[in-house]
Amino acid sequence: MTVTPDIPVIAIDGPSGSGKGTIARRVALALGWHLLDSGALYRLVALAAGRKGIAFDDEKSLALLAASLNVRFGSDQDGNEQIWLDDEDVTAAIRTEDAGIGASAVAGLQAVRDGLLGRQREFRQEPGLVADGRDMGTQVFTDAALKVFLTATPEERAKRRYKQLKGKGIDVSLPALSRDIEDRDRRDSERSVAPLRPAEDARILDSSSKSIEAVTQTVLDWASEL
Ligand code: C5P
């Protein structure tokens, strides 16, 4: 596997529900580039820890787990993402709010972040990579050719998550979801380790009143200027 800094990266960071996952997928598809959903890795660590009975404050065991996760990313016949942990399809299991909250807890541990760093950088393959997360532009790919920080109002983000989860048949309440999003935002932004913030050279894009197509096009326009 070749990992080289010459391969271009587009980093798309932002808070939960800002639409970065959807936008990153569309941009990667349009460019024919690889995609890294870094949040899925933190969700996988939380899920695997829960199954193995490892506490979310057991930094040493969590770091070992993060570094040794046996994970495979793929897609089904319709192009929908599929994620396997060992031999189990965990695509749905990692998308629950619980997995998100667990992910946010383990993501606050430096040793876990270090354990996942090399794995994330391995996604940098020809012809290019679109990486989505919280610290793609500030930590993992500081030399990214384009850094986008995607935002949206907290109300809009809660609504989007609500629709997304309902669409997947997951039962949630909007007020509970708003609270979870607020808590997660606070934890992600206030933590001492890799806090959520735009890179100094990031371009800020507010998606609140914009369609998915319009936001995707803006990122593609910026990419074409590279
Ligand atoms: O993006 P997603 O909601 O799947 O991320 C789940 C959690 O993982 C986030 O709330 C955040 O705490 C953590 N995360 C992170 N760094 C990343 C991606 C996700 O800390 N690059």
JSON list of C-alpha atoms and ligand atoms in Angstrom, two decimals:
[
{"chain": "A", "resi": 1, "resn": "MET", "atom": "CA", "xyz": [0.00, 0.00, 0.00]},
{"chain": "A", "resi": 2, "resn": "THR", "atom": "CA", "xyz": [1.48, 3.36, -1.04]},
{"chain": "A", "resi": 3, "resn": "VAL", "atom": "CA", "xyz": [0.91, 6.30, 1.24]},
{"chain": "A", "resi": 4, "resn": "THR", "atom": "CA", "xyz": [2.30, 9.51, -0.18]},
{"chain": "A", "resi": 5, "resn": "PRO", "atom": "CA", "xyz": [1.84, 13.17, 0.71]},
{"chain": "A", "resi": 6, "resn": "ASP", "atom": "CA", "xyz": [1.64, 14.00, -3.03]},
{"chain": "A", "resi": 7, "resn": "ILE", "atom": "CA", "xyz": [-1.86, 12.57, -3.20]},
{"chain": "A", "resi": 8, "resn": "PRO", "atom": "CA", "xyz": [-4.44, 15.37, -2.83]},
{"chain": "A", "resi": 9, "resn": "VAL", "atom": "CA", "xyz": [-6.82, 15.45, 0.12]},
{"chain": "A", "resi": 10, "resn": "ILE", "atom": "CA", "xyz": [-10.02, 17.41, 0.60]},
{"chain": "A", "resi": 11, "resn": "ALA", "atom": "CA", "xyz": [-10.76, 17.67, 4.34]},
{"chain": "A", "resi": 12, "resn": "ILE", "atom": "CA", "xyz": [-14.38, 18.25, 5.32]},
{"chain": "A", "resi": 13, "resn": "ASP", "atom": "CA", "xyz": [-14.82, 18.91, 9.04]},
{"chain": "A", "resi": 14, "resn": "GLY", "atom": "CA", "xyz": [-17.76, 20.09, 11.07]},
{"chain": "A", "resi": 15, "resn": "PRO", "atom": "CA", "xyz": [-20.19, 19.28, 13.86]},
{"chain": "A", "resi": 16, "resn": "SER", "atom": "CA", "xyz": [-22.67, 16.44, 13.94]},
{"chain": "A", "resi": 17, "resn": "GLY", "atom": "CA", "xyz": [-25.53, 16.92, 11.47]},
{"chain": "A", "resi": 18, "resn": "SER", "atom": "CA", "xyz": [-23.78, 19.59, 9.40]},
{"chain": "A", "resi": 19, "resn": "GLY", "atom": "CA", "xyz": [-24.14, 17.27, 6.42]},
{"chain": "A", "resi": 20, "resn": "LYS", "atom": "CA", "xyz": [-20.43, 16.56, 6.02]},
{"chain": "A", "resi": 21, "resn": "GLY", "atom": "CA", "xyz": [-20.93, 12.79, 5.56]},
{"chain": "A", "resi": 22, "resn": "THR", "atom": "CA", "xyz": [-23.36, 13.29, 2.69]},
{"chain": "A", "resi": 23, "resn": "ILE", "atom": "CA", "xyz": [-21.33, 16.06, 1.09]},
{"chain": "A", "resi": 24, "resn": "ALA", "atom": "CA", "xyz": [-18.05, 14.12, 1.43]},
{"chain": "A", "resi": 25, "resn": "ARG", "atom": "CA", "xyz": [-19.62, 11.05, -0.21]},
{"chain": "A", "resi": 26, "resn": "ARG", "atom": "CA", "xyz": [-20.98, 13.11, -3.12]},
{"chain": "A", "resi": 27, "resn": "VAL", "atom": "CA", "xyz": [-17.75, 15.00, -3.67]},
{"chain": "A", "resi": 28, "resn": "ALA", "atom": "CA", "xyz": [-15.75, 11.74, -3.60]},
{"chain": "A", "resi": 29, "resn": "LEU", "atom": "CA", "xyz": [-18.15, 10.16, -6.08]},
{"chain": "A", "resi": 30, "resn": "ALA", "atom": "CA", "xyz": [-18.04, 13.17, -8.44]},
{"chain": "A", "resi": 31, "resn": "LEU", "atom": "CA", "xyz": [-14.23, 13.24, -8.41]},
{"chain": "A", "resi": 32, "resn": "GLY", "atom": "CA", "xyz": [-13.77, 9.45, -8.38]},
{"chain": "A", "resi": 33, "resn": "TRP", "atom": "CA", "xyz": [-11.69, 9.76, -5.19]},
{"chain": "A", "resi": 34, "resn": "HIS", "atom": "CA", "xyz": [-11.54, 7.58, -2.07]},
{"chain": "A", "resi": 35, "resn": "LEU", "atom": "CA", "xyz": [-13.60, 8.42, 0.98]},
{"chain": "A", "resi": 36, "resn": "LEU", "atom": "CA", "xyz": [-12.68, 8.32, 4.67]},
{"chain": "A", "resi": 37, "resn": "ASP", "atom": "CA", "xyz": [-15.54, 8.49, 7.19]},
{"chain": "A", "resi": 38, "resn": "SER", "atom": "CA", "xyz": [-13.34, 8.97, 10.25]},
{"chain": "A", "resi": 39, "resn": "GLY", "atom": "CA", "xyz": [-16.33, 9.18, 12.63]},
{"chain": "A", "resi": 40, "resn": "ALA", "atom": "CA", "xyz": [-17.12, 5.55, 11.75]},
{"chain": "A", "resi": 41, "resn": "LEU", "atom": "CA", "xyz": [-13.75, 4.54, 13.22]},
{"chain": "A", "resi": 42, "resn": "TYR", "atom": "CA", "xyz": [-14.52, 6.21, 16.56]},
{"chain": "A", "resi": 43, "resn": "ARG", "atom": "CA", "xyz": [-17.98, 4.66, 16.51]},
{"chain": "A", "resi": 44, "resn": "LEU", "atom": "CA", "xyz": [-16.39, 1.25, 15.85]},
{"chain": "A", "resi": 45, "resn": "VAL", "atom": "CA", "xyz": [-14.05, 1.62, 18.80]},
{"chain": "A", "resi": 46, "resn": "ALA", "atom": "CA", "xyz": [-17.01, 2.47, 21.06]},
{"chain": "A", "resi": 47, "resn": "LEU", "atom": "CA", "xyz": [-19.06, -0.44, 19.73]},
{"chain": "A", "resi": 48, "resn": "ALA", "atom": "CA", "xyz": [-16.22, -2.95, 20.05]},
{"chain": "A", "resi": 49, "resn": "ALA", "atom": "CA", "xyz": [-15.42, -1.69, 23.56]},
{"chain": "A", "resi": 50, "resn": "GLY", "atom": "CA", "xyz": [-19.04, -2.14, 24.63]},
{"chain": "A", "resi": 51, "resn": "ARG", "atom": "CA", "xyz": [-19.03, -5.69, 23.33]},
{"chain": "A", "resi": 52, "resn": "LYS", "atom": "CA", "xyz": [-15.76, -6.57, 25.03]},
{"chain": "A", "resi": 53, "resn": "GLY", "atom": "CA", "xyz": [-16.80, -4.94, 28.30]},
{"chain": "A", "resi": 54, "resn": "ILE", "atom": "CA", "xyz": [-14.02, -2.32, 28.14]},
{"chain": "A", "resi": 55, "resn": "ALA", "atom": "CA", "xyz": [-14.91, 0.85, 30.07]},
{"chain": "A", "resi": 56, "resn": "PHE", "atom": "CA", "xyz": [-14.86, 4.17, 28.18]},
{"chain": "A", "resi": 57, "resn": "ASP", "atom": "CA", "xyz": [-12.22, 5.53, 30.57]},
{"chain": "A", "resi": 58, "resn": "ASP", "atom": "CA", "xyz": [-9.85, 2.54, 30.26]},
{"chain": "A", "resi": 59, "resn": "GLU", "atom": "CA", "xyz": [-7.48, 4.45, 27.97]},
{"chain": "A", "resi": 60, "resn": "LYS", "atom": "CA", "xyz": [-4.85, 1.73, 27.65]},
{"chain": "A", "resi": 61, "resn": "SER", "atom": "CA", "xyz": [-7.25, -1.05, 26.60]},
{"chain": "A", "resi": 62, "resn": "LEU", "atom": "CA", "xyz": [-9.15, 1.32, 24.29]},
{"chain": "A", "resi": 63, "resn": "ALA", "atom": "CA", "xyz": [-5.93, 2.38, 22.57]},
{"chain": "A", "resi": 64, "resn": "LEU", "atom": "CA", "xyz": [-4.98, -1.25, 21.98]},
{"chain": "A", "resi": 65, "resn": "LEU", "atom": "CA", "xyz": [-8.45, -1.91, 20.64]},
{"chain": "A", "resi": 66, "resn": "ALA", "atom": "CA", "xyz": [-8.28, 1.13, 18.31]},
{"chain": "A", "resi": 67, "resn": "ALA", "atom": "CA", "xyz": [-4.95, 0.02, 16.90]},
{"chain": "A", "resi": 68, "resn": "SER", "atom": "CA", "xyz": [-6.06, -3.58, 16.35]},
{"chain": "A", "resi": 69, "resn": "LEU", "atom": "CA", "xyz": [-9.64, -3.14, 15.06]},
{"chain": "A", "resi": 70, "resn": "ASN", "atom": "CA", "xyz": [-10.38, -5.67, 12.35]},
{"chain": "A", "resi": 71, "resn": "VAL", "atom": "CA", "xyz": [-12.57, -3.46, 10.19]},
{"chain": "A", "resi": 72, "resn": "ARG", "atom": "CA", "xyz": [-13.53, -3.59, 6.54]},
{"chain": "A", "resi": 73, "resn": "PHE", "atom": "CA", "xyz": [-15.32, -0.85, 4.57]},
{"chain": "A", "resi": 74, "resn": "GLY", "atom": "CA", "xyz": [-17.30, -1.76, 1.48]},
{"chain": "A", "resi": 75, "resn": "SER", "atom": "CA", "xyz": [-20.59, -1.22, -0.29]},
{"chain": "A", "resi": 76, "resn": "ASP", "atom": "CA", "xyz": [-23.57, -3.36, -1.23]},
{"chain": "A", "resi": 77, "resn": "GLN", "atom": "CA", "xyz": [-24.89, -3.86, -4.79]},
{"chain": "A", "resi": 78, "resn": "ASP", "atom": "CA", "xyz": [-26.73, -0.50, -4.66]},
{"chain": "A", "resi": 79, "resn": "GLY", "atom": "CA", "xyz": [-23.62, 1.37, -3.59]},
{"chain": "A", "resi": 80, "resn": "ASN", "atom": "CA", "xyz": [-24.75, 1.81, 0.03]},
{"chain": "A", "resi": 81, "resn": "GLU", "atom": "CA", "xyz": [-21.94, 1.76, 2.59]},
{"chain": "A", "resi": 82, "resn": "GLN", "atom": "CA", "xyz": [-21.30, -1.43, 4.53]},
{"chain": "A", "resi": 83, "resn": "ILE", "atom": "CA", "xyz": [-18.96, -1.79, 7.47]},
{"chain": "A", "resi": 84, "resn": "TRP", "atom": "CA", "xyz": [-17.78, -5.04, 8.99]},
{"chain": "A", "resi": 85, "resn": "LEU", "atom": "CA", "xyz": [-16.19, -5.51, 12.36]},
{"chain": "A", "resi": 86, "resn": "ASP", "atom": "CA", "xyz": [-14.49, -8.91, 12.34]},
{"chain": "A", "resi": 87, "resn": "ASP", "atom": "CA", "xyz": [-17.11, -10.89, 10.40]},
{"chain": "A", "resi": 88, "resn": "GLU", "atom": "CA", "xyz": [-20.15, -8.97, 11.55]},
{"chain": "A", "resi": 89, "resn": "ASP", "atom": "CA", "xyz": [-22.02, -6.40, 9.50]},
{"chain": "A", "resi": 90, "resn": "VAL", "atom": "CA", "xyz": [-22.18, -3.42, 11.90]},
{"chain": "A", "resi": 91, "resn": "THR", "atom": "CA", "xyz": [-23.39, -0.81, 9.37]},
{"chain": "A", "resi": 92, "resn": "ALA", "atom": "CA", "xyz": [-26.61, -0.11, 11.32]},
{"chain": "A", "resi": 93, "resn": "ALA", "atom": "CA", "xyz": [-25.22, -0.76, 14.81]},
{"chain": "A", "resi": 94, "resn": "ILE", "atom": "CA", "xyz": [-22.63, 2.05, 14.60]},
{"chain": "A", "resi": 95, "resn": "ARG", "atom": "CA", "xyz": [-25.19, 4.65, 13.47]},
{"chain": "A", "resi": 96, "resn": "THR", "atom": "CA", "xyz": [-27.28, 4.65, 16.64]},
{"chain": "A", "resi": 97, "resn": "GLU", "atom": "CA", "xyz": [-27.18, 7.69, 18.96]},
{"chain": "A", "resi": 98, "resn": "ASP", "atom": "CA", "xyz": [-25.66, 5.47, 21.66]},
{"chain": "A", "resi": 99, "resn": "ALA", "atom": "CA", "xyz": [-22.75, 4.59, 19.40]},
{"chain": "A", "resi": 100, "resn": "GLY", "atom": "CA", "xyz": [-22.36, 8.32, 18.63]},
{"chain": "A", "resi": 101, "resn": "ILE", "atom": "CA", "xyz": [-22.25, 9.21, 22.31]},
{"chain": "A", "resi": 102, "resn": "GLY", "atom": "CA", "xyz": [-19.78, 6.38, 22.98]},
{"chain": "A", "resi": 103, "resn": "ALA", "atom": "CA", "xyz": [-17.68, 7.56, 20.02]},
{"chain": "A", "resi": 104, "resn": "SER", "atom": "CA", "xyz": [-17.56, 11.06, 21.43]},
{"chain": "A", "resi": 105, "resn": "ALA", "atom": "CA", "xyz": [-16.40, 9.67, 24.80]},
{"chain": "A", "resi": 106, "resn": "VAL", "atom": "CA", "xyz": [-13.56, 7.51, 23.42]},
{"chain": "A", "resi": 107, "resn": "ALA", "atom": "CA", "xyz": [-12.60, 10.29, 20.96]},
{"chain": "A", "resi": 108, "resn": "GLY", "atom": "CA", "xyz": [-11.57, 12.46, 23.92]},
{"chain": "A", "resi": 109, "resn": "LEU", "atom": "CA", "xyz": [-8.68, 10.11, 24.70]},
{"chain": "A", "resi": 110, "resn": "GLN", "atom": "CA", "xyz": [-5.35, 10.98, 23.07]},
{"chain": "A", "resi": 111, "resn": "ALA", "atom": "CA", "xyz": [-4.19, 7.35, 23.00]},
{"chain": "A", "resi": 112, "resn": "VAL", "atom": "CA", "xyz": [-7.29, 6.32, 21.05]},
{"chain": "A", "resi": 113, "resn": "ARG", "atom": "CA", "xyz": [-6.74, 9.15, 18.55]},
{"chain": "A", "resi": 114, "resn": "ASP", "atom": "CA", "xyz": [-3.09, 8.11, 18.18]},
{"chain": "A", "resi": 115, "resn": "GLY", "atom": "CA", "xyz": [-4.19, 4.49, 17.68]},
{"chain": "A", "resi": 116, "resn": "LEU", "atom": "CA", "xyz": [-6.41, 5.53, 14.76]},
{"chain": "A", "resi": 117, "resn": "LEU", "atom": "CA", "xyz": [-4.03, 8.03, 13.14]},
{"chain": "A", "resi": 118, "resn": "GLY", "atom": "CA", "xyz": [-2.05, 5.66, 10.90]},
{"chain": "A", "resi": 119, "resn": "ARG", "atom": "CA", "xyz": [-5.18, 3.83, 9.86]},
{"chain": "A", "resi": 120, "resn": "GLN", "atom": "CA", "xyz": [-6.78, 7.09, 8.72]},
{"chain": "A", "resi": 121, "resn": "ARG", "atom": "CA", "xyz": [-3.71, 8.17, 6.76]},
{"chain": "A", "resi": 122, "resn": "GLU", "atom": "CA", "xyz": [-3.69, 4.83, 4.92]},
{"chain": "A", "resi": 123, "resn": "PHE", "atom": "CA", "xyz": [-6.86, 5.96, 3.14]},
{"chain": "A", "resi": 124, "resn": "ARG", "atom": "CA", "xyz": [-4.75, 8.49, 1.23]},
{"chain": "A", "resi": 125, "resn": "GLN", "atom": "CA", "xyz": [-4.56, 6.62, -2.04]},
{"chain": "A", "resi": 126, "resn": "GLU", "atom": "CA", "xyz": [-4.42, 7.63, -5.73]},
{"chain": "A", "resi": 127, "resn": "PRO", "atom": "CA", "xyz": [-6.10, 9.57, -7.27]},
{"chain": "A", "resi": 128, "resn": "GLY", "atom": "CA", "xyz": [-7.18, 11.45, -4.10]},
{"chain": "A", "resi": 129, "resn": "LEU", "atom": "CA", "xyz": [-9.06, 11.34, -0.82]},
{"chain": "A", "resi": 130, "resn": "VAL", "atom": "CA", "xyz": [-12.08, 13.12, 0.59]},
{"chain": "A", "resi": 131, "resn": "ALA", "atom": "CA", "xyz": [-11.87, 12.83, 4.38]},
{"chain": "A", "resi": 132, "resn": "ASP", "atom": "CA", "xyz": [-14.75, 13.68, 6.69]},
{"chain": "A", "resi": 133, "resn": "GLY", "atom": "CA", "xyz": [-14.52, 14.24, 10.43]},
{"chain": "A", "resi": 134, "resn": "ARG", "atom": "CA", "xyz": [-13.71, 16.72, 13.16]},
{"chain": "A", "resi": 135, "resn": "ASP", "atom": "CA", "xyz": [-9.93, 17.06, 12.87]},
{"chain": "A", "resi": 136, "resn": "MET", "atom": "CA", "xyz": [-9.13, 16.12, 9.28]},
{"chain": "A", "resi": 137, "resn": "GLY", "atom": "CA", "xyz": [-7.82, 19.63, 8.52]},
{"chain": "A", "resi": 138, "resn": "THR", "atom": "CA", "xyz": [-6.30, 20.35, 11.93]},
{"chain": "A", "resi": 139, "resn": "GLN", "atom": "CA", "xyz": [-4.55, 17.04, 12.80]},
{"chain": "A", "resi": 140, "resn": "VAL", "atom": "CA", "xyz": [-4.79, 14.13, 10.38]},
{"chain": "A", "resi": 141, "resn": "PHE", "atom": "CA", "xyz": [-4.25, 15.83, 7.00]},
{"chain": "A", "resi": 142, "resn": "THR", "atom": "CA", "xyz": [-2.79, 19.23, 7.91]},
{"chain": "A", "resi": 143, "resn": "ASP", "atom": "CA", "xyz": [-1.43, 19.48, 4.34]},
{"chain": "A", "resi": 144, "resn": "ALA", "atom": "CA", "xyz": [-4.86, 18.94, 2.71]},
{"chain": "A", "resi": 145, "resn": "ALA", "atom": "CA", "xyz": [-5.19, 20.83, -0.57]},
{"chain": "A", "resi": 146, "resn": "LEU", "atom": "CA", "xyz": [-8.64, 22.05, 0.42]},
{"chain": "A", "resi": 147, "resn": "LYS", "atom": "CA", "xyz": [-10.10, 22.35, 3.93]},
{"chain": "A", "resi": 148, "resn": "VAL", "atom": "CA", "xyz": [-13.80, 22.91, 4.34]},
{"chain": "A", "resi": 149, "resn": "PHE", "atom": "CA", "xyz": [-15.50, 23.55, 7.67]},
{"chain": "A", "resi": 150, "resn": "LEU", "atom": "CA", "xyz": [-19.18, 22.79, 7.24]},
{"chain": "A", "resi": 151, "resn": "THR", "atom": "CA", "xyz": [-21.65, 24.31, 9.69]},
{"chain": "A", "resi": 152, "resn": "ALA", "atom": "CA", "xyz": [-25.41, 24.59, 10.14]},
{"chain": "A", "resi": 153, "resn": "THR", "atom": "CA", "xyz": [-27.58, 25.92, 12.97]},
{"chain": "A", "resi": 154, "resn": "PRO", "atom": "CA", "xyz": [-28.13, 23.46, 15.86]},
{"chain": "A", "resi": 155, "resn": "GLU", "atom": "CA", "xyz": [-31.89, 23.36, 15.08]},
{"chain": "A", "resi": 156, "resn": "GLU", "atom": "CA", "xyz": [-31.27, 22.47, 11.45]},
{"chain": "A", "resi": 157, "resn": "ARG", "atom": "CA", "xyz": [-28.73, 19.80, 12.43]},
{"chain": "A", "resi": 158, "resn": "ALA", "atom": "CA", "xyz": [-31.10, 18.18, 14.91]},
{"chain": "A", "resi": 159, "resn": "LYS", "atom": "CA", "xyz": [-33.86, 18.10, 12.27]},
{"chain": "A", "resi": 160, "resn": "ARG", "atom": "CA", "xyz": [-31.55, 16.50, 9.74]},
{"chain": "A", "resi": 161, "resn": "ARG", "atom": "CA", "xyz": [-30.38, 13.81, 12.17]},
{"chain": "A", "resi": 162, "resn": "TYR", "atom": "CA", "xyz": [-34.00, 13.15, 13.10]},
{"chain": "A", "resi": 163, "resn": "LYS", "atom": "CA", "xyz": [-35.00, 12.60, 9.48]},
{"chain": "A", "resi": 164, "resn": "GLN", "atom": "CA", "xyz": [-31.91, 10.50, 8.81]},
{"chain": "A", "resi": 165, "resn": "LEU", "atom": "CA", "xyz": [-32.47, 8.18, 11.78]},
{"chain": "A", "resi": 166, "resn": "LYS", "atom": "CA", "xyz": [-36.24, 7.90, 11.17]},
{"chain": "A", "resi": 167, "resn": "GLY", "atom": "CA", "xyz": [-35.46, 7.01, 7.57]},
{"chain": "A", "resi": 168, "resn": "LYS", "atom": "CA", "xyz": [-33.33, 4.16, 8.84]},
{"chain": "A", "resi": 169, "resn": "GLY", "atom": "CA", "xyz": [-36.19, 2.96, 11.02]},
{"chain": "A", "resi": 170, "resn": "ILE", "atom": "CA", "xyz": [-34.46, 4.08, 14.23]},
{"chain": "A", "resi": 171, "resn": "ASP", "atom": "CA", "xyz": [-36.92, 5.47, 16.78]},
{"chain": "A", "resi": 172, "resn": "VAL", "atom": "CA", "xyz": [-35.84, 8.83, 18.27]},
{"chain": "A", "resi": 173, "resn": "SER", "atom": "CA", "xyz": [-37.46, 11.97, 19.67]},
{"chain": "A", "resi": 174, "resn": "LEU", "atom": "CA", "xyz": [-36.50, 15.40, 18.32]},
{"chain": "A", "resi": 175, "resn": "PRO", "atom": "CA", "xyz": [-36.04, 17.10, 21.75]},
{"chain": "A", "resi": 176, "resn": "ALA", "atom": "CA", "xyz": [-33.86, 14.21, 22.98]},
{"chain": "A", "resi": 177, "resn": "LEU", "atom": "CA", "xyz": [-31.85, 14.37, 19.77]},
{"chain": "A", "resi": 178, "resn": "SER", "atom": "CA", "xyz": [-31.37, 18.17, 20.14]},
{"chain": "A", "resi": 179, "resn": "ARG", "atom": "CA", "xyz": [-30.05, 17.64, 23.65]},
{"chain": "A", "resi": 180, "resn": "ASP", "atom": "CA", "xyz": [-27.68, 14.88, 22.49]},
{"chain": "A", "resi": 181, "resn": "ILE", "atom": "CA", "xyz": [-26.39, 17.08, 19.67]},
{"chain": "A", "resi": 182, "resn": "GLU", "atom": "CA", "xyz": [-25.83, 20.01, 22.04]},
{"chain": "A", "resi": 183, "resn": "ASP", "atom": "CA", "xyz": [-23.99, 17.78, 24.55]},
{"chain": "A", "resi": 184, "resn": "ARG", "atom": "CA", "xyz": [-21.89, 16.20, 21.85]},
{"chain": "A", "resi": 185, "resn": "ASP", "atom": "CA", "xyz": [-21.04, 19.62, 20.32]},
{"chain": "A", "resi": 186, "resn": "ARG", "atom": "CA", "xyz": [-19.96, 20.88, 23.70]},
{"chain": "A", "resi": 187, "resn": "ARG", "atom": "CA", "xyz": [-17.81, 17.81, 24.45]},
{"chain": "A", "resi": 188, "resn": "ASP", "atom": "CA", "xyz": [-16.25, 17.83, 20.97]},
{"chain": "A", "resi": 189, "resn": "SER", "atom": "CA", "xyz": [-15.47, 21.57, 21.04]},
{"chain": "A", "resi": 190, "resn": "GLU", "atom": "CA", "xyz": [-14.35, 21.90, 24.63]},
{"chain": "A", "resi": 191, "resn": "ARG", "atom": "CA", "xyz": [-12.16, 18.80, 24.94]},
{"chain": "A", "resi": 192, "resn": "SER", "atom": "CA", "xyz": [-8.47, 19.42, 25.38]},
{"chain": "A", "resi": 193, "resn": "VAL", "atom": "CA", "xyz": [-7.50, 16.76, 22.83]},
{"chain": "A", "resi": 194, "resn": "ALA", "atom": "CA", "xyz": [-8.09, 17.66, 19.14]},
{"chain": "A", "resi": 195, "resn": "PRO", "atom": "CA", "xyz": [-11.09, 19.92, 19.80]},
{"chain": "A", "resi": 196, "resn": "LEU", "atom": "CA", "xyz": [-13.55, 20.58, 17.00]},
{"chain": "A", "resi": 197, "resn": "ARG", "atom": "CA", "xyz": [-12.55, 23.88, 15.37]},
{"chain": "A", "resi": 198, "resn": "PRO", "atom": "CA", "xyz": [-11.90, 25.10, 11.84]},
{"chain": "A", "resi": 199, "resn": "ALA", "atom": "CA", "xyz": [-8.29, 24.93, 10.64]},
{"chain": "A", "resi": 200, "resn": "GLU", "atom": "CA", "xyz": [-6.81, 28.42, 10.18]},
{"chain": "A", "resi": 201, "resn": "ASP", "atom": "CA", "xyz": [-6.79, 27.88, 6.42]},
{"chain": "A", "resi": 202, "resn": "ALA", "atom": "CA", "xyz": [-10.28, 26.29, 6.24]},
{"chain": "A", "resi": 203, "resn": "ARG", "atom": "CA", "xyz": [-13.09, 27.74, 4.15]},
{"chain": "A", "resi": 204, "resn": "ILE", "atom": "CA", "xyz": [-16.27, 28.02, 6.21]},
{"chain": "A", "resi": 205, "resn": "LEU", "atom": "CA", "xyz": [-19.48, 26.86, 4.53]},
{"chain": "A", "resi": 206, "resn": "ASP", "atom": "CA", "xyz": [-22.87, 27.29, 6.23]},
{"chain": "A", "resi": 207, "resn": "SER", "atom": "CA", "xyz": [-25.25, 24.69, 4.83]},
{"chain": "A", "resi": 208, "resn": "SER", "atom": "CA", "xyz": [-28.34, 25.73, 6.88]},
{"chain": "A", "resi": 209, "resn": "SER", "atom": "CA", "xyz": [-30.46, 27.03, 4.04]},
{"chain": "A", "resi": 210, "resn": "LYS", "atom": "CA", "xyz": [-28.69, 25.34, 1.17]},
{"chain": "A", "resi": 211, "resn": "SER", "atom": "CA", "xyz": [-29.57, 22.14, -0.70]},
{"chain": "A", "resi": 212, "resn": "ILE", "atom": "CA", "xyz": [-27.22, 19.15, -0.69]},
{"chain": "A", "resi": 213, "resn": "GLU", "atom": "CA", "xyz": [-26.65, 19.76, -4.41]},
{"chain": "A", "resi": 214, "resn": "ALA", "atom": "CA", "xyz": [-25.70, 23.42, -3.88]},
{"chain": "A", "resi": 215, "resn": "VAL", "atom": "CA", "xyz": [-23.26, 22.62, -1.05]},
{"chain": "A", "resi": 216, "resn": "THR", "atom": "CA", "xyz": [-21.68, 19.78, -3.06]},
{"chain": "A", "resi": 217, "resn": "GLN", "atom": "CA", "xyz": [-21.28, 22.12, -6.04]},
{"chain": "A", "resi": 218, "resn": "THR", "atom": "CA", "xyz": [-19.60, 24.80, -3.92]},
{"chain": "A", "resi": 219, "resn": "VAL", "atom": "CA", "xyz": [-17.03, 22.27, -2.67]},
{"chain": "A", "resi": 220, "resn": "LEU", "atom": "CA", "xyz": [-16.47, 20.98, -6.22]},
{"chain": "A", "resi": 221, "resn": "ASP", "atom": "CA", "xyz": [-16.02, 24.57, -7.46]},
{"chain": "A", "resi": 222, "resn": "TRP", "atom": "CA", "xyz": [-13.42, 25.17, -4.76]},
{"chain": "A", "resi": 223, "resn": "ALA", "atom": "CA", "xyz": [-11.74, 21.88, -5.65]},
{"chain": "A", "resi": 224, "resn": "SER", "atom": "CA", "xyz": [-11.55, 22.87, -9.31]},
{"chain": "A", "resi": 225, "resn": "GLU", "atom": "CA", "xyz": [-9.59, 25.99, -8.32]},
{"chain": "A", "resi": 226, "resn": "LEU", "atom": "CA", "xyz": [-6.78, 23.83, -6.89]},
{"chain": "B", "resi": 1, "resn": "C5P", "atom": "O1", "xyz": [-19.11, 12.07, 12.57]},
{"chain": "B", "resi": 1, "resn": "C5P", "atom": "P1", "xyz": [-19.71, 11.13, 13.59]},
{"chain": "B", "resi": 1, "resn": "C5P", "atom": "O2", "xyz": [-21.00, 11.64, 14.19]},
{"chain": "B", "resi": 1, "resn": "C5P", "atom": "O3", "xyz": [-19.86, 9.74, 13.08]},
{"chain": "B", "resi": 1, "resn": "C5P", "atom": "O4", "xyz": [-18.63, 11.08, 14.78]},
{"chain": "B", "resi": 1, "resn": "C5P", "atom": "C1", "xyz": [-18.91, 10.48, 16.01]},
{"chain": "B", "resi": 1, "resn": "C5P", "atom": "C2", "xyz": [-18.03, 11.09, 17.09]},
{"chain": "B", "resi": 1, "resn": "C5P", "atom": "O5", "xyz": [-16.67, 10.72, 16.86]},
{"chain": "B", "resi": 1, "resn": "C5P", "atom": "C3", "xyz": [-18.02, 12.62, 17.15]},
{"chain": "B", "resi": 1, "resn": "C5P", "atom": "O6", "xyz": [-18.99, 13.15, 18.01]},
{"chain": "B", "resi": 1, "resn": "C5P", "atom": "C4", "xyz": [-16.63, 12.94, 17.66]},
{"chain": "B", "resi": 1, "resn": "C5P", "atom": "O7", "xyz": [-16.59, 12.94, 19.07]},
{"chain": "B", "resi": 1, "resn": "C5P", "atom": "C5", "xyz": [-15.78, 11.78, 17.20]},
{"chain": "B", "resi": 1, "resn": "C5P", "atom": "N1", "xyz": [-14.93, 12.11, 16.08]},
{"chain": "B", "resi": 1, "resn": "C5P", "atom": "C6", "xyz": [-13.73, 12.72, 16.33]},
{"chain": "B", "resi": 1, "resn": "C5P", "atom": "N2", "xyz": [-12.85, 12.97, 15.31]},
{"chain": "B", "resi": 1, "resn": "C5P", "atom": "C7", "xyz": [-13.18, 12.65, 14.06]},
{"chain": "B", "resi": 1, "resn": "C5P", "atom": "C8", "xyz": [-14.43, 12.05, 13.76]},
{"chain": "B", "resi": 1, "resn": "C5P", "atom": "C9", "xyz": [-15.28, 11.79, 14.80]},
{"chain": "B", "resi": 1, "resn": "C5P", "atom": "O8", "xyz": [-13.42, 13.05, 17.47]},
{"chain": "B", "resi": 1, "resn": "C5P", "atom": "N3", "xyz": [-12.31, 12.89, 13.08]}
]
